[in-house]
């Protein structure tokens, strides 16, 4: 990449990898770069409208979306941004009801984008700033909906949607890393802690969904 960075977001859209914002040794970046597998190169694309790090990002219906994050002066943000690769331009959308960073997000089975947990401030005790709140963004109306909260306050969680059900895994609860898994029922708007758990407590990781083809027919001979 052009810039070394951490605290950035990484997302895949149309078989290209995007690195968004981040911290370059105390310099908060607006720079966004895209990796093209075909030519094995990174290219600069349009900068973010504002410097941003520790936000979360998802790809949805041909666009990139970023949610929350921290400003250069350390304030939690409610910012919602959308990138259109066809025009190479960012636009600012309706902000989240809750400012947050170190949150996670994924697309839900109902077509909404869900944002989970995170932290609201860095200048207070950790336990007082960890969030359990869940908010969903409707890309068709540019509006936010408040959903039922997680059973635990947590940040740096893994999140994924599998077989039309959303899962939140692990995270940090303030005192320790967590090994629990919660799943969301859309009809009842309810989160349930599963009986199964992660092999160990973990946080600050990513989740990927692997879709496997069913095995073919067994042929004799």
PDB file of C-alpha atoms in Angstrom:
ATOM      1  CA  UNK A   1       0.000   0.000   0.000  1.00  0.00           C
ATOM      2  CA  UNK A   2       1.025   3.629  -0.297  1.00  0.00           C
ATOM      3  CA  UNK A   3       0.607   4.143   3.451  1.00  0.00           C
ATOM      4  CA  UNK A   4       1.454   1.982   6.406  1.00  0.00           C
ATOM      5  CA  UNK A   5      -1.593   2.098   8.674  1.00  0.00           C
ATOM      6  CA  UNK A   6      -3.443   0.440  11.514  1.00  0.00           C
ATOM      7  CA  UNK A   7      -6.912   0.884  12.960  1.00  0.00           C
ATOM      8  CA  UNK A   8      -8.250   0.919   9.394  1.00  0.00           C
ATOM      9  CA  UNK A   9     -11.126  -1.032   7.865  1.00  0.00           C
ATOM     10  CA  UNK A  10     -10.787  -3.639   5.144  1.00  0.00           C
ATOM     11  CA  UNK A  11     -13.638  -4.815   2.931  1.00  0.00           C
ATOM     12  CA  UNK A  12     -14.044  -6.675  -0.381  1.00  0.00           C
ATOM     13  CA  UNK A  13     -16.251  -5.295  -3.148  1.00  0.00           C
ATOM     14  CA  UNK A  14     -16.406  -6.696  -6.704  1.00  0.00           C
ATOM     15  CA  UNK A  15     -13.307  -8.840  -6.183  1.00  0.00           C
ATOM     16  CA  UNK A  16     -11.206  -5.906  -5.033  1.00  0.00           C
ATOM     17  CA  UNK A  17      -9.879  -5.186  -1.534  1.00  0.00           C
ATOM     18  CA  UNK A  18     -10.348  -1.720  -0.053  1.00  0.00           C
ATOM     19  CA  UNK A  19      -8.299  -0.327   2.850  1.00  0.00           C
ATOM     20  CA  UNK A  20     -10.131   2.594   4.432  1.00  0.00           C
ATOM     21  CA  UNK A  21      -8.704   5.306   6.694  1.00  0.00           C
ATOM     22  CA  UNK A  22      -6.614   4.341   9.710  1.00  0.00           C
ATOM     23  CA  UNK A  23      -3.823   5.707  11.864  1.00  0.00           C
ATOM     24  CA  UNK A  24      -0.337   6.271  10.460  1.00  0.00           C
ATOM     25  CA  UNK A  25       1.731   6.851  13.570  1.00  0.00           C
ATOM     26  CA  UNK A  26      -0.543   9.556  14.985  1.00  0.00           C
ATOM     27  CA  UNK A  27      -1.687  10.895  11.605  1.00  0.00           C
ATOM     28  CA  UNK A  28      -5.322   9.960  10.995  1.00  0.00           C
ATOM     29  CA  UNK A  29      -5.840   9.173   7.327  1.00  0.00           C
ATOM     30  CA  UNK A  30      -8.503  10.054   4.812  1.00  0.00           C
ATOM     31  CA  UNK A  31      -6.742   7.924   2.219  1.00  0.00           C
ATOM     32  CA  UNK A  32      -8.496   4.915   0.694  1.00  0.00           C
ATOM     33  CA  UNK A  33      -6.686   2.350  -1.443  1.00  0.00           C
ATOM     34  CA  UNK A  34      -7.924  -0.504  -3.614  1.00  0.00           C
ATOM     35  CA  UNK A  35      -6.077  -3.704  -4.463  1.00  0.00           C
ATOM     36  CA  UNK A  36      -6.625  -5.239  -7.897  1.00  0.00           C
ATOM     37  CA  UNK A  37      -5.803  -8.949  -8.064  1.00  0.00           C
ATOM     38  CA  UNK A  38      -5.526  -8.936 -11.865  1.00  0.00           C
ATOM     39  CA  UNK A  39      -2.514  -6.608 -11.915  1.00  0.00           C
ATOM     40  CA  UNK A  40      -1.251  -7.187  -8.347  1.00  0.00           C
ATOM     41  CA  UNK A  41      -1.281  -3.469  -7.535  1.00  0.00           C
ATOM     42  CA  UNK A  42      -2.801  -1.000  -5.100  1.00  0.00           C
ATOM     43  CA  UNK A  43      -4.478   2.113  -6.502  1.00  0.00           C
ATOM     44  CA  UNK A  44      -5.608   5.272  -4.745  1.00  0.00           C
ATOM     45  CA  UNK A  45      -9.321   6.005  -4.924  1.00  0.00           C
ATOM     46  CA  UNK A  46     -11.283   8.990  -3.621  1.00  0.00           C
ATOM     47  CA  UNK A  47     -10.360  10.067  -0.088  1.00  0.00           C
ATOM     48  CA  UNK A  48     -12.848   9.898   2.754  1.00  0.00           C
ATOM     49  CA  UNK A  49     -14.622  13.217   3.387  1.00  0.00           C
ATOM     50  CA  UNK A  50     -13.053  13.258   6.879  1.00  0.00           C
ATOM     51  CA  UNK A  51     -10.057  11.580   8.566  1.00  0.00           C
ATOM     52  CA  UNK A  52     -11.295   8.370  10.164  1.00  0.00           C
ATOM     53  CA  UNK A  53     -10.049   5.333  12.045  1.00  0.00           C
ATOM     54  CA  UNK A  54     -11.461   2.477  14.111  1.00  0.00           C
ATOM     55  CA  UNK A  55     -14.669   2.557  12.080  1.00  0.00           C
ATOM     56  CA  UNK A  56     -16.405  -0.497  10.627  1.00  0.00           C
ATOM     57  CA  UNK A  57     -17.167  -1.051   6.957  1.00  0.00           C
ATOM     58  CA  UNK A  58     -19.301  -3.380   4.834  1.00  0.00           C
ATOM     59  CA  UNK A  59     -20.037  -3.940   1.160  1.00  0.00           C
ATOM     60  CA  UNK A  60     -23.724  -3.849   0.267  1.00  0.00           C
ATOM     61  CA  UNK A  61     -25.509  -3.764  -3.102  1.00  0.00           C
ATOM     62  CA  UNK A  62     -22.480  -2.559  -5.027  1.00  0.00           C
ATOM     63  CA  UNK A  63     -21.429   0.168  -2.556  1.00  0.00           C
ATOM     64  CA  UNK A  64     -19.133   0.488   0.443  1.00  0.00           C
ATOM     65  CA  UNK A  65     -20.477   1.814   3.736  1.00  0.00           C
ATOM     66  CA  UNK A  66     -18.544   2.977   6.792  1.00  0.00           C
ATOM     67  CA  UNK A  67     -20.062   3.468  10.233  1.00  0.00           C
ATOM     68  CA  UNK A  68     -18.783   5.340  13.268  1.00  0.00           C
ATOM     69  CA  UNK A  69     -15.119   5.479  14.173  1.00  0.00           C
ATOM     70  CA  UNK A  70     -12.907   8.001  15.927  1.00  0.00           C
ATOM     71  CA  UNK A  71     -12.051  11.535  14.853  1.00  0.00           C
ATOM     72  CA  UNK A  72      -8.445  12.814  15.033  1.00  0.00           C
ATOM     73  CA  UNK A  73      -9.227  14.424  18.412  1.00  0.00           C
ATOM     74  CA  UNK A  74     -10.491  11.118  19.840  1.00  0.00           C
ATOM     75  CA  UNK A  75     -14.267  11.670  19.652  1.00  0.00           C
ATOM     76  CA  UNK A  76     -16.587   8.793  18.889  1.00  0.00           C
ATOM     77  CA  UNK A  77     -18.486   9.460  15.678  1.00  0.00           C
ATOM     78  CA  UNK A  78     -21.942   8.585  14.403  1.00  0.00           C
ATOM     79  CA  UNK A  79     -20.868   9.210  10.811  1.00  0.00           C
ATOM     80  CA  UNK A  80     -22.327   7.105   7.991  1.00  0.00           C
ATOM     81  CA  UNK A  81     -20.541   7.263   4.629  1.00  0.00           C
ATOM     82  CA  UNK A  82     -21.142   5.539   1.289  1.00  0.00           C
ATOM     83  CA  UNK A  83     -18.669   4.998  -1.554  1.00  0.00           C
ATOM     84  CA  UNK A  84     -19.828   4.506  -5.139  1.00  0.00           C
ATOM     85  CA  UNK A  85     -17.117   2.760  -7.198  1.00  0.00           C
ATOM     86  CA  UNK A  86     -18.837   3.796 -10.435  1.00  0.00           C
ATOM     87  CA  UNK A  87     -18.335   7.499  -9.742  1.00  0.00           C
ATOM     88  CA  UNK A  88     -15.373   7.160  -7.342  1.00  0.00           C
ATOM     89  CA  UNK A  89     -17.118   9.402  -4.832  1.00  0.00           C
ATOM     90  CA  UNK A  90     -18.084   9.346  -1.150  1.00  0.00           C
ATOM     91  CA  UNK A  91     -21.318  10.765   0.212  1.00  0.00           C
ATOM     92  CA  UNK A  92     -22.403  11.402   3.798  1.00  0.00           C
ATOM     93  CA  UNK A  93     -25.671   9.810   4.872  1.00  0.00           C
ATOM     94  CA  UNK A  94     -27.870  10.002   7.956  1.00  0.00           C
ATOM     95  CA  UNK A  95     -25.714   9.440  11.024  1.00  0.00           C
ATOM     96  CA  UNK A  96     -26.249   6.599  13.499  1.00  0.00           C
ATOM     97  CA  UNK A  97     -28.357   7.354  16.591  1.00  0.00           C
ATOM     98  CA  UNK A  98     -25.391   6.264  18.743  1.00  0.00           C
ATOM     99  CA  UNK A  99     -21.828   7.490  18.222  1.00  0.00           C
ATOM    100  CA  UNK A 100     -19.457   4.525  18.482  1.00  0.00           C
ATOM    101  CA  UNK A 101     -16.129   3.021  17.467  1.00  0.00           C
ATOM    102  CA  UNK A 102     -14.647  -0.499  17.547  1.00  0.00           C
ATOM    103  CA  UNK A 103     -18.111  -1.660  16.528  1.00  0.00           C
ATOM    104  CA  UNK A 104     -18.893  -4.386  13.991  1.00  0.00           C
ATOM    105  CA  UNK A 105     -21.430  -4.626  11.191  1.00  0.00           C
ATOM    106  CA  UNK A 106     -22.898  -6.998   8.639  1.00  0.00           C
ATOM    107  CA  UNK A 107     -25.782  -7.179   6.224  1.00  0.00           C
ATOM    108  CA  UNK A 108     -28.874  -8.878   7.613  1.00  0.00           C
ATOM    109  CA  UNK A 109     -31.351 -11.251   5.942  1.00  0.00           C
ATOM    110  CA  UNK A 110     -33.914  -8.441   5.746  1.00  0.00           C
ATOM    111  CA  UNK A 111     -31.677  -6.262   3.569  1.00  0.00           C
ATOM    112  CA  UNK A 112     -30.729  -3.905   6.406  1.00  0.00           C
ATOM    113  CA  UNK A 113     -27.167  -3.302   7.615  1.00  0.00           C
ATOM    114  CA  UNK A 114     -26.771  -4.000  11.330  1.00  0.00           C
ATOM    115  CA  UNK A 115     -24.184  -2.322  13.572  1.00  0.00           C
ATOM    116  CA  UNK A 116     -23.337  -4.063  16.853  1.00  0.00           C
ATOM    117  CA  UNK A 117     -21.787  -2.957  20.136  1.00  0.00           C
ATOM    118  CA  UNK A 118     -18.575  -0.947  20.244  1.00  0.00           C
ATOM    119  CA  UNK A 119     -17.469   1.828  22.557  1.00  0.00           C
ATOM    120  CA  UNK A 120     -18.894   5.321  23.006  1.00  0.00           C
ATOM    121  CA  UNK A 121     -15.980   7.155  24.666  1.00  0.00           C
ATOM    122  CA  UNK A 122     -12.301   6.722  25.428  1.00  0.00           C
ATOM    123  CA  UNK A 123     -12.052   9.227  28.290  1.00  0.00           C
ATOM    124  CA  UNK A 124     -14.067   7.207  30.821  1.00  0.00           C
ATOM    125  CA  UNK A 125     -13.702   3.793  32.397  1.00  0.00           C
ATOM    126  CA  UNK A 126     -13.944   0.970  29.881  1.00  0.00           C
ATOM    127  CA  UNK A 127     -16.915  -0.696  31.540  1.00  0.00           C
ATOM    128  CA  UNK A 128     -18.917   2.540  31.377  1.00  0.00           C
ATOM    129  CA  UNK A 129     -18.420   3.068  27.664  1.00  0.00           C
ATOM    130  CA  UNK A 130     -18.945  -0.438  26.218  1.00  0.00           C
ATOM    131  CA  UNK A 131     -22.178  -0.708  24.248  1.00  0.00           C
ATOM    132  CA  UNK A 132     -24.690  -3.490  23.784  1.00  0.00           C
ATOM    133  CA  UNK A 133     -26.952  -1.453  21.507  1.00  0.00           C
ATOM    134  CA  UNK A 134     -27.803  -2.596  17.976  1.00  0.00           C
ATOM    135  CA  UNK A 135     -28.928  -0.262  15.195  1.00  0.00           C
ATOM    136  CA  UNK A 136     -29.944  -1.114  11.639  1.00  0.00           C
ATOM    137  CA  UNK A 137     -29.549   1.073   8.568  1.00  0.00           C
ATOM    138  CA  UNK A 138     -32.068   0.971   5.725  1.00  0.00           C
ATOM    139  CA  UNK A 139     -30.197   1.877   2.543  1.00  0.00           C
ATOM    140  CA  UNK A 140     -33.456   2.412   0.608  1.00  0.00           C
ATOM    141  CA  UNK A 141     -34.791   5.120   2.954  1.00  0.00           C
ATOM    142  CA  UNK A 142     -31.536   6.459   4.473  1.00  0.00           C
ATOM    143  CA  UNK A 143     -32.984   5.876   7.938  1.00  0.00           C
ATOM    144  CA  UNK A 144     -31.880   4.110  11.109  1.00  0.00           C
ATOM    145  CA  UNK A 145     -33.922   1.668  13.175  1.00  0.00           C
ATOM    146  CA  UNK A 146     -33.254   0.743  16.801  1.00  0.00           C
ATOM    147  CA  UNK A 147     -33.179  -3.020  17.384  1.00  0.00           C
ATOM    148  CA  UNK A 148     -33.016  -5.143  20.531  1.00  0.00           C
ATOM    149  CA  UNK A 149     -29.686  -4.917  22.329  1.00  0.00           C
ATOM    150  CA  UNK A 150     -27.190  -7.746  22.673  1.00  0.00           C
ATOM    151  CA  UNK A 151     -27.304  -9.718  25.910  1.00  0.00           C
ATOM    152  CA  UNK A 152     -23.787  -8.496  26.738  1.00  0.00           C
ATOM    153  CA  UNK A 153     -21.958  -5.210  26.370  1.00  0.00           C
ATOM    154  CA  UNK A 154     -19.059  -5.953  24.033  1.00  0.00           C
ATOM    155  CA  UNK A 155     -16.751  -4.502  21.407  1.00  0.00           C
ATOM    156  CA  UNK A 156     -14.285  -5.903  18.858  1.00  0.00           C
ATOM    157  CA  UNK A 157     -16.771  -8.687  18.111  1.00  0.00           C
ATOM    158  CA  UNK A 158     -16.945 -10.916  15.061  1.00  0.00           C
ATOM    159  CA  UNK A 159     -20.187 -10.758  13.081  1.00  0.00           C
ATOM    160  CA  UNK A 160     -21.624 -12.697  10.161  1.00  0.00           C
ATOM    161  CA  UNK A 161     -24.903 -13.651   8.503  1.00  0.00           C
ATOM    162  CA  UNK A 162     -25.237 -17.370   7.716  1.00  0.00           C
ATOM    163  CA  UNK A 163     -28.328 -19.136   6.357  1.00  0.00           C
ATOM    164  CA  UNK A 164     -30.454 -16.008   6.897  1.00  0.00           C
ATOM    165  CA  UNK A 165     -29.460 -15.642  10.535  1.00  0.00           C
ATOM    166  CA  UNK A 166     -27.031 -13.155  12.094  1.00  0.00           C
ATOM    167  CA  UNK A 167     -24.406 -14.127  14.633  1.00  0.00           C
ATOM    168  CA  UNK A 168     -22.220 -12.057  16.959  1.00  0.00           C
ATOM    169  CA  UNK A 169     -19.201 -13.870  18.352  1.00  0.00           C
ATOM    170  CA  UNK A 170     -16.731 -13.144  21.138  1.00  0.00           C
ATOM    171  CA  UNK A 171     -15.478  -9.634  21.729  1.00  0.00           C
ATOM    172  CA  UNK A 172     -14.128  -7.815  24.753  1.00  0.00           C
ATOM    173  CA  UNK A 173     -16.432  -7.129  27.691  1.00  0.00           C
ATOM    174  CA  UNK A 174     -14.115  -4.868  29.658  1.00  0.00           C
ATOM    175  CA  UNK A 175     -12.634  -7.379  32.030  1.00  0.00           C
ATOM    176  CA  UNK A 176     -11.839 -10.236  29.680  1.00  0.00           C
ATOM    177  CA  UNK A 177     -12.273 -11.598  26.187  1.00  0.00           C
ATOM    178  CA  UNK A 178     -15.555 -13.433  25.670  1.00  0.00           C
ATOM    179  CA  UNK A 179     -16.263 -16.856  24.168  1.00  0.00           C
ATOM    180  CA  UNK A 180     -20.051 -16.621  23.841  1.00  0.00           C
ATOM    181  CA  UNK A 181     -22.102 -16.546  20.631  1.00  0.00           C
ATOM    182  CA  UNK A 182     -25.413 -14.735  20.178  1.00  0.00           C
ATOM    183  CA  UNK A 183     -27.830 -15.213  17.294  1.00  0.00           C
ATOM    184  CA  UNK A 184     -30.615 -12.894  16.188  1.00  0.00           C
ATOM    185  CA  UNK A 185     -34.204 -13.817  15.363  1.00  0.00           C
ATOM    186  CA  UNK A 186     -35.589 -11.229  12.983  1.00  0.00           C
ATOM    187  CA  UNK A 187     -39.260 -12.042  13.601  1.00  0.00           C
ATOM    188  CA  UNK A 188     -39.072 -11.612  17.384  1.00  0.00           C
ATOM    189  CA  UNK A 189     -36.286  -8.978  17.334  1.00  0.00           C
ATOM    190  CA  UNK A 190     -34.473 -11.004  19.982  1.00  0.00           C
ATOM    191  CA  UNK A 191     -30.881 -12.026  20.662  1.00  0.00           C
ATOM    192  CA  UNK A 192     -30.236 -15.456  22.207  1.00  0.00           C
ATOM    193  CA  UNK A 193     -26.988 -16.716  23.726  1.00  0.00           C
ATOM    194  CA  UNK A 194     -26.192 -20.079  22.165  1.00  0.00           C
ATOM    195  CA  UNK A 195     -25.264 -23.154  24.135  1.00  0.00           C
ATOM    196  CA  UNK A 196     -22.189 -23.673  21.961  1.00  0.00           C
ATOM    197  CA  UNK A 197     -19.202 -21.416  22.549  1.00  0.00           C
ATOM    198  CA  UNK A 198     -15.974 -20.445  20.839  1.00  0.00           C
ATOM    199  CA  UNK A 199     -12.949 -22.644  21.659  1.00  0.00           C
ATOM    200  CA  UNK A 200     -11.628 -19.724  23.730  1.00  0.00           C
ATOM    201  CA  UNK A 201     -12.342 -16.098  24.441  1.00  0.00           C
ATOM    202  CA  UNK A 202     -11.218 -13.844  21.589  1.00  0.00           C
ATOM    203  CA  UNK A 203     -11.635 -10.308  20.295  1.00  0.00           C
ATOM    204  CA  UNK A 204     -10.478  -8.021  17.508  1.00  0.00           C
ATOM    205  CA  UNK A 205     -10.903 -10.652  14.817  1.00  0.00           C
ATOM    206  CA  UNK A 206     -12.879 -11.006  11.613  1.00  0.00           C
ATOM    207  CA  UNK A 207     -15.463 -13.513  10.417  1.00  0.00           C
ATOM    208  CA  UNK A 208     -15.769 -14.891   6.909  1.00  0.00           C
ATOM    209  CA  UNK A 209     -18.578 -17.022   5.515  1.00  0.00           C
ATOM    210  CA  UNK A 210     -17.494 -19.979   3.379  1.00  0.00           C
ATOM    211  CA  UNK A 211     -20.178 -21.348   1.094  1.00  0.00           C
ATOM    212  CA  UNK A 212     -19.526 -24.915   0.028  1.00  0.00           C
ATOM    213  CA  UNK A 213     -21.150 -26.746  -2.823  1.00  0.00           C
ATOM    214  CA  UNK A 214     -22.969 -29.922  -1.808  1.00  0.00           C
ATOM    215  CA  UNK A 215     -21.117 -33.130  -2.688  1.00  0.00           C
ATOM    216  CA  UNK A 216     -21.927 -34.597  -6.067  1.00  0.00           C
ATOM    217  CA  UNK A 217     -23.549 -37.960  -6.620  1.00  0.00           C
ATOM    218  CA  UNK A 218     -21.522 -41.043  -5.790  1.00  0.00           C
ATOM    219  CA  UNK A 219     -20.663 -42.973  -8.909  1.00  0.00           C
ATOM    220  CA  UNK A 220     -20.125 -46.694  -8.848  1.00  0.00           C
ATOM    221  CA  UNK A 221     -17.064 -48.131 -10.483  1.00  0.00           C
TER     222      UNK A 221
END
